[in-house]
GROMACS .gro file of C-alpha atoms in nm:
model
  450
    1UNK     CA    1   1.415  20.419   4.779
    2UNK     CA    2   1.517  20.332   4.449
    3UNK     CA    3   1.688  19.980   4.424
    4UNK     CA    4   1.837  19.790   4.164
    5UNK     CA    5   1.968  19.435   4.231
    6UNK     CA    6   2.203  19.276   3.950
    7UNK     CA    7   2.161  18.876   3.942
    8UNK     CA    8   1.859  18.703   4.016
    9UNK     CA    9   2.041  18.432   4.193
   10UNK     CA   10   1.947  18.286   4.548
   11UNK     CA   11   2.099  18.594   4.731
   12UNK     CA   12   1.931  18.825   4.447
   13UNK     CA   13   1.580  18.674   4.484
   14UNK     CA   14   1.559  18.743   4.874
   15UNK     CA   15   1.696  19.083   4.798
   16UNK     CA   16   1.419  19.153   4.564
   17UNK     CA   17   1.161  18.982   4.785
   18UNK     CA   18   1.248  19.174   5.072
   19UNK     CA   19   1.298  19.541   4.950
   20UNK     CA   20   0.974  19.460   4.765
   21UNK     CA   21   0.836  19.410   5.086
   22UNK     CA   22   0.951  19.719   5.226
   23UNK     CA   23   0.772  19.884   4.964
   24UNK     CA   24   1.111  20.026   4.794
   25UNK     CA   25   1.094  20.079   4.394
   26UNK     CA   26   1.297  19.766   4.269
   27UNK     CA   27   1.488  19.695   3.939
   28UNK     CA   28   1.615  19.359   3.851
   29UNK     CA   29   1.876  19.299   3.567
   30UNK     CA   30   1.992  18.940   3.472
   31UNK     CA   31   2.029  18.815   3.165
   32UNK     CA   32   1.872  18.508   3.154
   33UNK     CA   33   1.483  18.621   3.051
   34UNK     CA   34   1.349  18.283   3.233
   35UNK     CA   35   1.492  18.457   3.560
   36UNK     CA   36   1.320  18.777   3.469
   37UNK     CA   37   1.014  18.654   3.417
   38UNK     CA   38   0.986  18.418   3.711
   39UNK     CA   39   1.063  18.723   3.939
   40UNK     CA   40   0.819  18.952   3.793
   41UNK     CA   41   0.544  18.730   3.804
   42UNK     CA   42   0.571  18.643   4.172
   43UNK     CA   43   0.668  19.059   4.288
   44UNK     CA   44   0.582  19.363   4.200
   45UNK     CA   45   0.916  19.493   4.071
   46UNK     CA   46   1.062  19.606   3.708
   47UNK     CA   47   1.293  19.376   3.535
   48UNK     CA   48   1.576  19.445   3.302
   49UNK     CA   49   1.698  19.159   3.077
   50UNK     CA   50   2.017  19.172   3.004
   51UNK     CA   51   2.378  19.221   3.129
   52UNK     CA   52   2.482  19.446   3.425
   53UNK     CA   53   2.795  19.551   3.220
   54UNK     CA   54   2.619  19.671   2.904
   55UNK     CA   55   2.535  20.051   2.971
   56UNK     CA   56   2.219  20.028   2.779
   57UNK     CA   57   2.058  19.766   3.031
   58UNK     CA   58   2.192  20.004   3.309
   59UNK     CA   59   2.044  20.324   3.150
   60UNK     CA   60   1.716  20.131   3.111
   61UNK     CA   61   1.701  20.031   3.458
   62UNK     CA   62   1.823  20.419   3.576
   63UNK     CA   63   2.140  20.336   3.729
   64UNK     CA   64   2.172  20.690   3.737
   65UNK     CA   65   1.895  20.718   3.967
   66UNK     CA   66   1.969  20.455   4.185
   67UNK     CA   67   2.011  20.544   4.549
   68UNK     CA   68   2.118  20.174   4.630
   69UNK     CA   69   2.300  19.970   4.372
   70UNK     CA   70   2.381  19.599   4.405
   71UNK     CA   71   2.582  19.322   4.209
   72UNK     CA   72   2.473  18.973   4.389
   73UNK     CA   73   2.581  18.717   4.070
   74UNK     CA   74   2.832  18.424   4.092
   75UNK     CA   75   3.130  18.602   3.944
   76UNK     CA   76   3.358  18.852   4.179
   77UNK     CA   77   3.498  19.043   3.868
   78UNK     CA   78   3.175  19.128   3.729
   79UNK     CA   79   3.004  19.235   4.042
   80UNK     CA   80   3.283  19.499   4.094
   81UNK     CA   81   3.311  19.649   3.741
   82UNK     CA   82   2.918  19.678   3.775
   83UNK     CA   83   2.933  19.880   4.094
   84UNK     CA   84   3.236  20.076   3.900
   85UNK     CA   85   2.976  20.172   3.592
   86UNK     CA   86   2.723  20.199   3.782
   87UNK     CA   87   2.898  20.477   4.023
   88UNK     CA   88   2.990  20.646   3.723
   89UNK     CA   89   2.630  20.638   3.539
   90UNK     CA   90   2.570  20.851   3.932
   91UNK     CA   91   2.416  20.552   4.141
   92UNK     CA   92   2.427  20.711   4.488
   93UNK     CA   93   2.536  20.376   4.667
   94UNK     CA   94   2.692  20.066   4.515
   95UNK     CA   95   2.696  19.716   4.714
   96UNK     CA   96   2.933  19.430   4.531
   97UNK     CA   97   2.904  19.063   4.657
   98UNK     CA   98   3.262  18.946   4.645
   99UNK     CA   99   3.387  18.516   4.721
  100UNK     CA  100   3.750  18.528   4.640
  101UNK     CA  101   3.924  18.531   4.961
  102UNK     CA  102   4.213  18.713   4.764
  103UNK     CA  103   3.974  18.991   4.642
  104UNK     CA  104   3.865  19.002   5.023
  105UNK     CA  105   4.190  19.063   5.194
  106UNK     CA  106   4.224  19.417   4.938
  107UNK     CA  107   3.883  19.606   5.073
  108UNK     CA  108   4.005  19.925   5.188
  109UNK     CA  109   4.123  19.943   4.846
  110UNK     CA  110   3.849  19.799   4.636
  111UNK     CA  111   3.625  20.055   4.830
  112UNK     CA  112   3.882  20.376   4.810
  113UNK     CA  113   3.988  20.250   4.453
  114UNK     CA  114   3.664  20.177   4.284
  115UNK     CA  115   3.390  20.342   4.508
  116UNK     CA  116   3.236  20.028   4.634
  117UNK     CA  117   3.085  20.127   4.969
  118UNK     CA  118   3.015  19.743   5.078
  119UNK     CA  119   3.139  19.451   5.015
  120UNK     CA  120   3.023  19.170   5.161
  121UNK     CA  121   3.140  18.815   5.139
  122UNK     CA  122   2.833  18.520   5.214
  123UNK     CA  123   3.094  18.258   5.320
  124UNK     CA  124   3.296  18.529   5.545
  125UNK     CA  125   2.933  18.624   5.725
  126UNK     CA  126   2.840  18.274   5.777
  127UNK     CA  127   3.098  18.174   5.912
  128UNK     CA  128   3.114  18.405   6.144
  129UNK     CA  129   2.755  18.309   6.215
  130UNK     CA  130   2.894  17.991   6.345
  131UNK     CA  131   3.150  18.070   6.484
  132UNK     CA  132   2.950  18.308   6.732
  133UNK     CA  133   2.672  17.985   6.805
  134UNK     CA  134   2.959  17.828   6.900
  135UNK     CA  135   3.087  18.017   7.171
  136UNK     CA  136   2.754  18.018   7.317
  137UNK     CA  137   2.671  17.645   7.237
  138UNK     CA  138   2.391  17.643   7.473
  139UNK     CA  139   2.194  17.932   7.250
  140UNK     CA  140   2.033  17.850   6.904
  141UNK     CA  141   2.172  18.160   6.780
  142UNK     CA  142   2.324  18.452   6.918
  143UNK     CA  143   2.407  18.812   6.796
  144UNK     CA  144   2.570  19.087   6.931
  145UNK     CA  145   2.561  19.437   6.936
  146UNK     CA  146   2.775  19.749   7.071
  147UNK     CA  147   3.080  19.567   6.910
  148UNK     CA  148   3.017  19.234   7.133
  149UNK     CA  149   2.904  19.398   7.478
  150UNK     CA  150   2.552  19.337   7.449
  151UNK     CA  151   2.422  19.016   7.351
  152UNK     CA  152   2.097  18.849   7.183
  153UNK     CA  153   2.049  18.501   7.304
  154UNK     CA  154   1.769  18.235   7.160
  155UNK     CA  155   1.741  17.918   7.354
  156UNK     CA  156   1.440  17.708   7.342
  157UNK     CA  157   1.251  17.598   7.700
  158UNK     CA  158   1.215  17.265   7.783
  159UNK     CA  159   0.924  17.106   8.015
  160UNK     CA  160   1.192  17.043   8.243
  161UNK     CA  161   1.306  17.389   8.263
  162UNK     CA  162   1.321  17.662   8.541
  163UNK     CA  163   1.141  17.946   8.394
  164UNK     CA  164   0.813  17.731   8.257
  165UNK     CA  165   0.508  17.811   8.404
  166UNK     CA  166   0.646  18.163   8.603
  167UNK     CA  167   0.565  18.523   8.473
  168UNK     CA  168   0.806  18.719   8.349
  169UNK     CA  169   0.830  18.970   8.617
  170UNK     CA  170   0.849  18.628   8.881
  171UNK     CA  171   1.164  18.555   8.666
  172UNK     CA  172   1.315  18.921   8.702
  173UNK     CA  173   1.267  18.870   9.081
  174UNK     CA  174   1.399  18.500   9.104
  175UNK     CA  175   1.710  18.589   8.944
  176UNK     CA  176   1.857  18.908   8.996
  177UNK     CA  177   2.104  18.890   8.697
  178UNK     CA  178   2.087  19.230   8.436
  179UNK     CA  179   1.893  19.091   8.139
  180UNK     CA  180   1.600  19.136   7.961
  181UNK     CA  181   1.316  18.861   7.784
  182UNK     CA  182   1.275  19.109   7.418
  183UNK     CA  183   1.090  18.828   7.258
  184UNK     CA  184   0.907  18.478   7.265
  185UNK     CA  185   0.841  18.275   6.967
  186UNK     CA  186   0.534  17.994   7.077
  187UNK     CA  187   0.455  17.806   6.741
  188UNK     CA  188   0.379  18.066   6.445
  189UNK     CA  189   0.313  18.327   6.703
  190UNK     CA  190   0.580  18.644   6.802
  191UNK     CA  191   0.522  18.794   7.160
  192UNK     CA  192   0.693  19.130   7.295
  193UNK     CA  193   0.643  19.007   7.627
  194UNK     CA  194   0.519  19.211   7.898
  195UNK     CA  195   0.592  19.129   8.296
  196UNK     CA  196   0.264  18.919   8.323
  197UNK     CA  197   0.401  18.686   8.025
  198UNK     CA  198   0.386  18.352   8.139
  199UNK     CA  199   0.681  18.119   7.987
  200UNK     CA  200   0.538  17.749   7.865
  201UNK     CA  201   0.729  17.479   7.753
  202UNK     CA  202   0.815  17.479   7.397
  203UNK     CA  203   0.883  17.855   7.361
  204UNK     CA  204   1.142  18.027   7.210
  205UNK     CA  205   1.300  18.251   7.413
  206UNK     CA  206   1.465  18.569   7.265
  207UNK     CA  207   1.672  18.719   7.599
  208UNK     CA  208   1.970  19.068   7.604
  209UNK     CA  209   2.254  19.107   7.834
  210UNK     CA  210   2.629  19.097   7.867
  211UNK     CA  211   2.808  18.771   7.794
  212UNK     CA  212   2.882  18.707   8.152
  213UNK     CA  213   2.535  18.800   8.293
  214UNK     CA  214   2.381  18.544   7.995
  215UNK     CA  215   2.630  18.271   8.073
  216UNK     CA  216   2.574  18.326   8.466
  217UNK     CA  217   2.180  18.276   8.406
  218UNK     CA  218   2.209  18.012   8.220
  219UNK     CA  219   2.366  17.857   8.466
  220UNK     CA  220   2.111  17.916   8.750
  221UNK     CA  221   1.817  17.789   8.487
  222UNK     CA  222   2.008  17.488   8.487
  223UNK     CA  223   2.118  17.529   8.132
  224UNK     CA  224   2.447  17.364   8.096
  225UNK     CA  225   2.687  17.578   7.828
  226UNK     CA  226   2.990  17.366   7.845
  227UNK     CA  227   3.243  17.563   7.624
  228UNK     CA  228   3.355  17.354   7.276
  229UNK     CA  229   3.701  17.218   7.255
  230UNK     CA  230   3.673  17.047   6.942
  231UNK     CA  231   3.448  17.040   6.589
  232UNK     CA  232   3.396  16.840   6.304
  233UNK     CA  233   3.336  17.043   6.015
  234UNK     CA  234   3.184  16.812   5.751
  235UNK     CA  235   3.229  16.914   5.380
  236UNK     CA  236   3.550  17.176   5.242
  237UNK     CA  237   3.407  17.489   5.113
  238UNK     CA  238   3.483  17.837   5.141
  239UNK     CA  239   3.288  17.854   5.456
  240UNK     CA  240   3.462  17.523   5.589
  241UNK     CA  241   3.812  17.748   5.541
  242UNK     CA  242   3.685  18.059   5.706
  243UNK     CA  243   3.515  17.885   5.986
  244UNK     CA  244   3.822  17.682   6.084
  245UNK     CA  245   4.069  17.952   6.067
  246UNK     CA  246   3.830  18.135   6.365
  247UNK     CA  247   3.790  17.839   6.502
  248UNK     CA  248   4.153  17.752   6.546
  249UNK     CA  249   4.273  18.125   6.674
  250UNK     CA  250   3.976  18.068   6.951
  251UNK     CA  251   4.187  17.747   7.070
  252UNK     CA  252   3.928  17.503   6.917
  253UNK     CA  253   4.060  17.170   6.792
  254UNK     CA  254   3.899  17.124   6.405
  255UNK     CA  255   3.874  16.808   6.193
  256UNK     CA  256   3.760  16.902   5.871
  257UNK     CA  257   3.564  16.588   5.631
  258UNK     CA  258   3.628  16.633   5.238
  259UNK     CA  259   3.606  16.420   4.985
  260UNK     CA  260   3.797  16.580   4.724
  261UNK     CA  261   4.160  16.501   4.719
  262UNK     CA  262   4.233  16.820   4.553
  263UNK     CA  263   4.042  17.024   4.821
  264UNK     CA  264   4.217  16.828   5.072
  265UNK     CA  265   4.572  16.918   4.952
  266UNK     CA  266   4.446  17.296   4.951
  267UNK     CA  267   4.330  17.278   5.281
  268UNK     CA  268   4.588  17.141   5.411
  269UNK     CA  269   4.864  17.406   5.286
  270UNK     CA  270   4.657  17.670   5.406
  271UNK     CA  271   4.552  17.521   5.747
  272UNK     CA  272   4.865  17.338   5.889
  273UNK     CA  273   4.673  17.354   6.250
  274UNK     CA  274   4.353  17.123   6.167
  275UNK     CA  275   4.328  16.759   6.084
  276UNK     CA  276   4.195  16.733   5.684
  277UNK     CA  277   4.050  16.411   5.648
  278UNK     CA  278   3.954  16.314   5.296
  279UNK     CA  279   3.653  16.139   5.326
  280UNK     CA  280   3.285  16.089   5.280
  281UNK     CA  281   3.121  16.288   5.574
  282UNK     CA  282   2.796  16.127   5.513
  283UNK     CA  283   2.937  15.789   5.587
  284UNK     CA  284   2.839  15.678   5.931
  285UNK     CA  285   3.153  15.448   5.957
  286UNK     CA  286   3.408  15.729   5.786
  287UNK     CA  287   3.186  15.916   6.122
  288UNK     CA  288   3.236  15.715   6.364
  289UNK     CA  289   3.667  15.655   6.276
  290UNK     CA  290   3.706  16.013   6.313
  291UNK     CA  291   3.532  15.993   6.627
  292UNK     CA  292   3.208  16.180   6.638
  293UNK     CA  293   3.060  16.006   6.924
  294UNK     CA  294   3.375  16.178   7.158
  295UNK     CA  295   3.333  16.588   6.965
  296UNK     CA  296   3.183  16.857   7.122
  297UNK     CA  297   3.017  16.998   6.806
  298UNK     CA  298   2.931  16.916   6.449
  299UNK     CA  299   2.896  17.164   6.169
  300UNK     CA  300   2.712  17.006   5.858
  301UNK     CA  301   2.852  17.215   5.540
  302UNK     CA  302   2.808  17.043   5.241
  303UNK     CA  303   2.696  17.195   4.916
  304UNK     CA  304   2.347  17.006   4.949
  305UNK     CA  305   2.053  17.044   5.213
  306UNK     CA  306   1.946  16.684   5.221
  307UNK     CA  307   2.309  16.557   5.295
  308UNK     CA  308   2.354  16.811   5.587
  309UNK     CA  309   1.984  16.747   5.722
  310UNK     CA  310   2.058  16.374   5.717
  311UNK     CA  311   2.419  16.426   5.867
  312UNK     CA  312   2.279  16.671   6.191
  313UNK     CA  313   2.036  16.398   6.252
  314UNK     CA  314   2.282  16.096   6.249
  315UNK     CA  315   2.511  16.342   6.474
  316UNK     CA  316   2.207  16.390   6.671
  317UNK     CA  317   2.195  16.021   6.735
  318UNK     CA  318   2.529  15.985   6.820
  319UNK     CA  319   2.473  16.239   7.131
  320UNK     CA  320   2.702  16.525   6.965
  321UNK     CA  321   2.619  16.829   7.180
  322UNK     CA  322   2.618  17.139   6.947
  323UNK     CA  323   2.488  17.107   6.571
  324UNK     CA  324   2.472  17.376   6.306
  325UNK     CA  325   2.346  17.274   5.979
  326UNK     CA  326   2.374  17.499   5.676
  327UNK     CA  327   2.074  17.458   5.488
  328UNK     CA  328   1.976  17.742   5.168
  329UNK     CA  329   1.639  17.619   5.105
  330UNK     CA  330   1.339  17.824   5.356
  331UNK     CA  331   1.169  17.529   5.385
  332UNK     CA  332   1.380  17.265   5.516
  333UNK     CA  333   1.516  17.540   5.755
  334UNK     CA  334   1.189  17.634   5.904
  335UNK     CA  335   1.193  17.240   5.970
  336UNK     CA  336   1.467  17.212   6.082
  337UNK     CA  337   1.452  17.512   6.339
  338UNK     CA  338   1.084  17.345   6.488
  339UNK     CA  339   1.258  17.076   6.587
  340UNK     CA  340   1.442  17.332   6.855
  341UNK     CA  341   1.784  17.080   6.880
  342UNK     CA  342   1.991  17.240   6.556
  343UNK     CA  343   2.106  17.580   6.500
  344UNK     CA  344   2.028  17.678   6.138
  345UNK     CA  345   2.219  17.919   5.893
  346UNK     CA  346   2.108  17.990   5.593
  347UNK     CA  347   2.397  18.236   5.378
  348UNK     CA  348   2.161  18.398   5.143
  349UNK     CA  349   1.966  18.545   5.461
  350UNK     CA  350   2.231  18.601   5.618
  351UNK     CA  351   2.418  18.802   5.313
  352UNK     CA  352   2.059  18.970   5.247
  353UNK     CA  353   2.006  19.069   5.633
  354UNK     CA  354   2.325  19.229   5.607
  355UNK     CA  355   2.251  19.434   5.327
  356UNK     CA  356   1.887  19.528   5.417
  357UNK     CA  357   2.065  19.652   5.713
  358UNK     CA  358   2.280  19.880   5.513
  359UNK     CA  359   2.015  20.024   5.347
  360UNK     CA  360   1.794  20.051   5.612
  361UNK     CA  361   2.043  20.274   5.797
  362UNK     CA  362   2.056  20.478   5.482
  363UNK     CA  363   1.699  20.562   5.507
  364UNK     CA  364   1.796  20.699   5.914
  365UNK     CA  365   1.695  21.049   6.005
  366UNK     CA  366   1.948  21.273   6.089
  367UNK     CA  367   1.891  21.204   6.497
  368UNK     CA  368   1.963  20.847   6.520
  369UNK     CA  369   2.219  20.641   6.318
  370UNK     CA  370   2.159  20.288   6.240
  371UNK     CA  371   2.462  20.057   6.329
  372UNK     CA  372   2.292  19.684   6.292
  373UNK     CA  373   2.005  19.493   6.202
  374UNK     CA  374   1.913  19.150   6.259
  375UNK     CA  375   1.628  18.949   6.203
  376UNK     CA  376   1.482  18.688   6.411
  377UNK     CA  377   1.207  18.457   6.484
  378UNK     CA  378   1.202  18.309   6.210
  379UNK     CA  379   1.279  18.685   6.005
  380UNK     CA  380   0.921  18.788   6.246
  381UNK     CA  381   1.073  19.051   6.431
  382UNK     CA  382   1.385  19.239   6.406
  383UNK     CA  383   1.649  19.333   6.675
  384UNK     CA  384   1.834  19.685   6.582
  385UNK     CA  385   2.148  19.905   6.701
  386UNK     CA  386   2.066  20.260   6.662
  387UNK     CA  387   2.334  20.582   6.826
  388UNK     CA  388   2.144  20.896   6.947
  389UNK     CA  389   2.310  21.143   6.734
  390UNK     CA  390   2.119  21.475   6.894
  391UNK     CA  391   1.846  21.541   7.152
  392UNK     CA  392   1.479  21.506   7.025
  393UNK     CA  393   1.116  21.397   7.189
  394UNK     CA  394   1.295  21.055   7.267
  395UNK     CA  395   1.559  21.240   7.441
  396UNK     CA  396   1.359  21.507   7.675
  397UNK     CA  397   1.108  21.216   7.840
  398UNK     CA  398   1.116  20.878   8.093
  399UNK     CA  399   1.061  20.555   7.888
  400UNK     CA  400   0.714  20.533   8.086
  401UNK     CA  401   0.656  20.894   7.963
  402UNK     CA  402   0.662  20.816   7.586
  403UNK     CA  403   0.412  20.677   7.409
  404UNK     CA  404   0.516  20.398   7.188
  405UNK     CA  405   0.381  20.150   6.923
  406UNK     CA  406   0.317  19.786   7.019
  407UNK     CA  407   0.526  19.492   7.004
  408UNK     CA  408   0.815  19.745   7.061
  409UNK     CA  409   1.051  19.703   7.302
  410UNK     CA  410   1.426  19.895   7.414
  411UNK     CA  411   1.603  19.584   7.532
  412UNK     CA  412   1.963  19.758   7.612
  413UNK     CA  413   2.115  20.063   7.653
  414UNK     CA  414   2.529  20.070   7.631
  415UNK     CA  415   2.617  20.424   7.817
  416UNK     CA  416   3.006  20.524   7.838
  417UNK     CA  417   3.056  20.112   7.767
  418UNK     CA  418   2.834  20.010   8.044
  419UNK     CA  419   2.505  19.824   7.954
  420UNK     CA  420   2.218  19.935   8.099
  421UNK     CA  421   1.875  19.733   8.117
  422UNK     CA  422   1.579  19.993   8.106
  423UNK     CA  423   1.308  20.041   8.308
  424UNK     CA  424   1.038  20.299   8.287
  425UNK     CA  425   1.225  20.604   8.449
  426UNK     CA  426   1.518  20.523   8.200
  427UNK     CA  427   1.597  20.839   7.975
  428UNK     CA  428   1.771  20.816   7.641
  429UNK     CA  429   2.079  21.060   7.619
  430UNK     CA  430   2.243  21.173   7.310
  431UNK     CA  431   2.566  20.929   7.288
  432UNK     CA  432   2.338  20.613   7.361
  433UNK     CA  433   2.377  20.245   7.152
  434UNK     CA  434   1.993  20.154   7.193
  435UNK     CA  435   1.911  19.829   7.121
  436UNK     CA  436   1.525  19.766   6.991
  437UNK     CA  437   1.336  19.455   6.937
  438UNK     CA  438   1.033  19.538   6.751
  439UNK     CA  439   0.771  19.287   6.505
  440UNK     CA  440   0.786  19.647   6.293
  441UNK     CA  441   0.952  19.789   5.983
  442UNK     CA  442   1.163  20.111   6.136
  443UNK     CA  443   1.438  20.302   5.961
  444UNK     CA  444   1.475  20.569   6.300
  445UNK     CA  445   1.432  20.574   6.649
  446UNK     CA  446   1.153  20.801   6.585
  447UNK     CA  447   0.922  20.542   6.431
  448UNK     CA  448   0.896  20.368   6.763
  449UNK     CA  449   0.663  20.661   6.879
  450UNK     CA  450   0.252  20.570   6.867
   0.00000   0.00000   0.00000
């Protein structure tokens, strides 16, 4: 697939590093040459120095051949009239990164208007990020699929826990409840776990089922999931806003910590329903006032790692139940993740994952359809929504019949809106959401086959 990636930013530089790795043809236009030359010394992609609005930098970098076009700098305006010349130079899809929350609320026309077939906002998607961890505060993360009905839970096994030292099929038996183990991280190492998989302390389990059937095993483990009432959100950002508006229509009493006046007033107008505090959120005493030691959760978003890292480990001491911590840079992320007690978001993985996912379902055969795409374990292994669009090989056979790769695993089915957890005399029927957990690149259901 030909790709060309405008802005060589944060969210740029994963895009390039990751379609690189897919092996997709990759074009890079900034116009700062530094940038350029930093990127094409550490991948094996073409770079274009100069602006994404002047047509000869597009016509150099074949916009017109372009089956995936995307605009990823800091400024809204330019990212759409981009896409705009771009569509018109005949770039066969066009993705626009877009902040402004007023730019945001006009998509249907931005996309009808001026051909932009995704927009995606990194403060929008990480908050809603959060916002999902923390309706399942006893998960690290969580994603959904089938439009919430299936779930993707990671929760990290303590000595103490119920499941250490039992095989996986010994679990299945114990428990009874509809769900599936799709993947175990144990230190660098990803497992597609068969029913002889023995659970140790320290893993990372990766487990799919319905919200109630994952809430009601938790339970059982011993797990407590005691639902949040009430957040701190430290630091006023775009994501701050976003967060707390979802927050607040979910019934979930938010104190936001800023330290800008300004910000303050501006938060306040728009969100009359939370408590704006203008503050320093790093402060352990401004902390304590506002009463962390008595709030469910604590969601470190301040514009720099070290502040956040050093925040979710105060909160940490302080006995706060639920932490997320936004940090941007891989490696404090990957340290703070070993630790198992925070739940990590990073936005420019996030806003990349979400457009990897895009293109990926581009590349789908005609007999499945790609809906969603997540990575996990640490970006290890992915966990994908595909529909069955018509009958094929996958179609005519029992699961136990078909010969598939390793380290792939169907972890849900969702059948006229009922969820069902397969076992080897499952068939796939044209209709089907089928969810896959696999440590492979696939674009179709097909590539699951041996």
């Amino acid at each position: 697939m030909n790709v060309i990636v405008v802005g060589g930013g944060k969210v740029g530089r994963k895009l390039v590093e990751d379609f690189n790795y897919e092996g997709d043809d990759v074009v890079l236009i900034d116009i700062k040459s530094k940038i350029c030359d930093r990127i094409q010394d550490d991948y094996d992609v073409r770079c274009v120095c100069g602006s994404g609005t002047d047509l000869e930098a597009l016509r150099e970098a074949e916009a017109n051949k372009a089956d995936i076009f995307i605009a990823v700098t800091e400024n809204d305006e330019f990212n759409a009239l981009c896409t705009v010349m771009a569509k018109k130079l005949g770039a066969d899809r066009c993705v626009a990164r877009v902040r402004n929350r007023e730019y945001f609320k006009q998509l249907d026309f931005m996309r009808n208007a001026l051909g932009i077939n995704l927009i995606v906002n990194p403060e929008y998607a990480t908050a809603c990020e959060i916002s999902r961890i923390l309706r399942f505060p006893a998960a690290i993360k969580t994603e959904t699929f089938a439009k919430g009905r299936i779930e993707l839970i990671e929760f990290n096994i303590s000595s103490d826990n119920a499941l250490c030292g039992k095989a996986i099929f010994e679990i299945y038996k114990k428990f009874k409840i509809k769900l599936l183990i799709c993947a175990v991280q144990r230190g660098n190492e990803v497992y597609i776990p068969n029913g002889d998989f023995v659970i140790e302390s320290g893993d990372k389990l990766h487990i799919t089922a319905s919200h109630r059937d994952v809430a009601k095993f938790m339970h059982e483990i011993g797990v407590i999931n005691t639902k949040v009432k009430t957040a701190i959100i430290i630091g006023g950002g775009r994501i701050s806003f976003y967060l707390a508006k979802q927050l607040l229509e979910s019934g979930i009493r938010v104190k936001i910590i800023e330290h800008n006046m300004n910000r303050c007033k501006e938060l306040t107008e728009h969100l009359p329903k939370a408590d704006i505090v203008c503050a320093d959120g790093t402060d352990k005493h401004v902390l304590a006032q506002e009463g962390i030691d008595r709030v469910d959760s604590l969601v470190a978003l301040t514009g720099i790692d070290e502040e956040n890292m050093i925040i979710s480990m105060y909160s940490q001491s302080r006995f706060v139940d639920k932490i997320v911590t936004k940090v941007n840079r891989l490696s404090f992320a990957e340290l703070m993740e070993n630790t198992g007690v925070y739940s990590i978001v990073t936005p420019k993985n996030i806003t990349a994952n979400i457009i990897i996912g895009y293109a990926r379902a581009m590349k789908s055969a005609k007999d499945t359809e790609m809906r969603t795409l997540y990575r996990i374990v640490n970006n290890k292994a992915e966990a994908m929504e595909f529909r069955v669009t018509r009958e094929s090989e996958l179609t005519s056979k029992s699961l136990s019949q078909i010969k598939m790769k390793r380290n792939v695993l169907i972890a849900a089915i969702l059948r006229n809106n009922k969820i069902i957890l397969p076992d080897g005399e499952s068939k796939l029927e044209v209709g089907d959401t089928v969810v896959i957990v696999t440590t492979h690149h696939i674009t179709t259901l097909g590539d699951i086959l041996a």
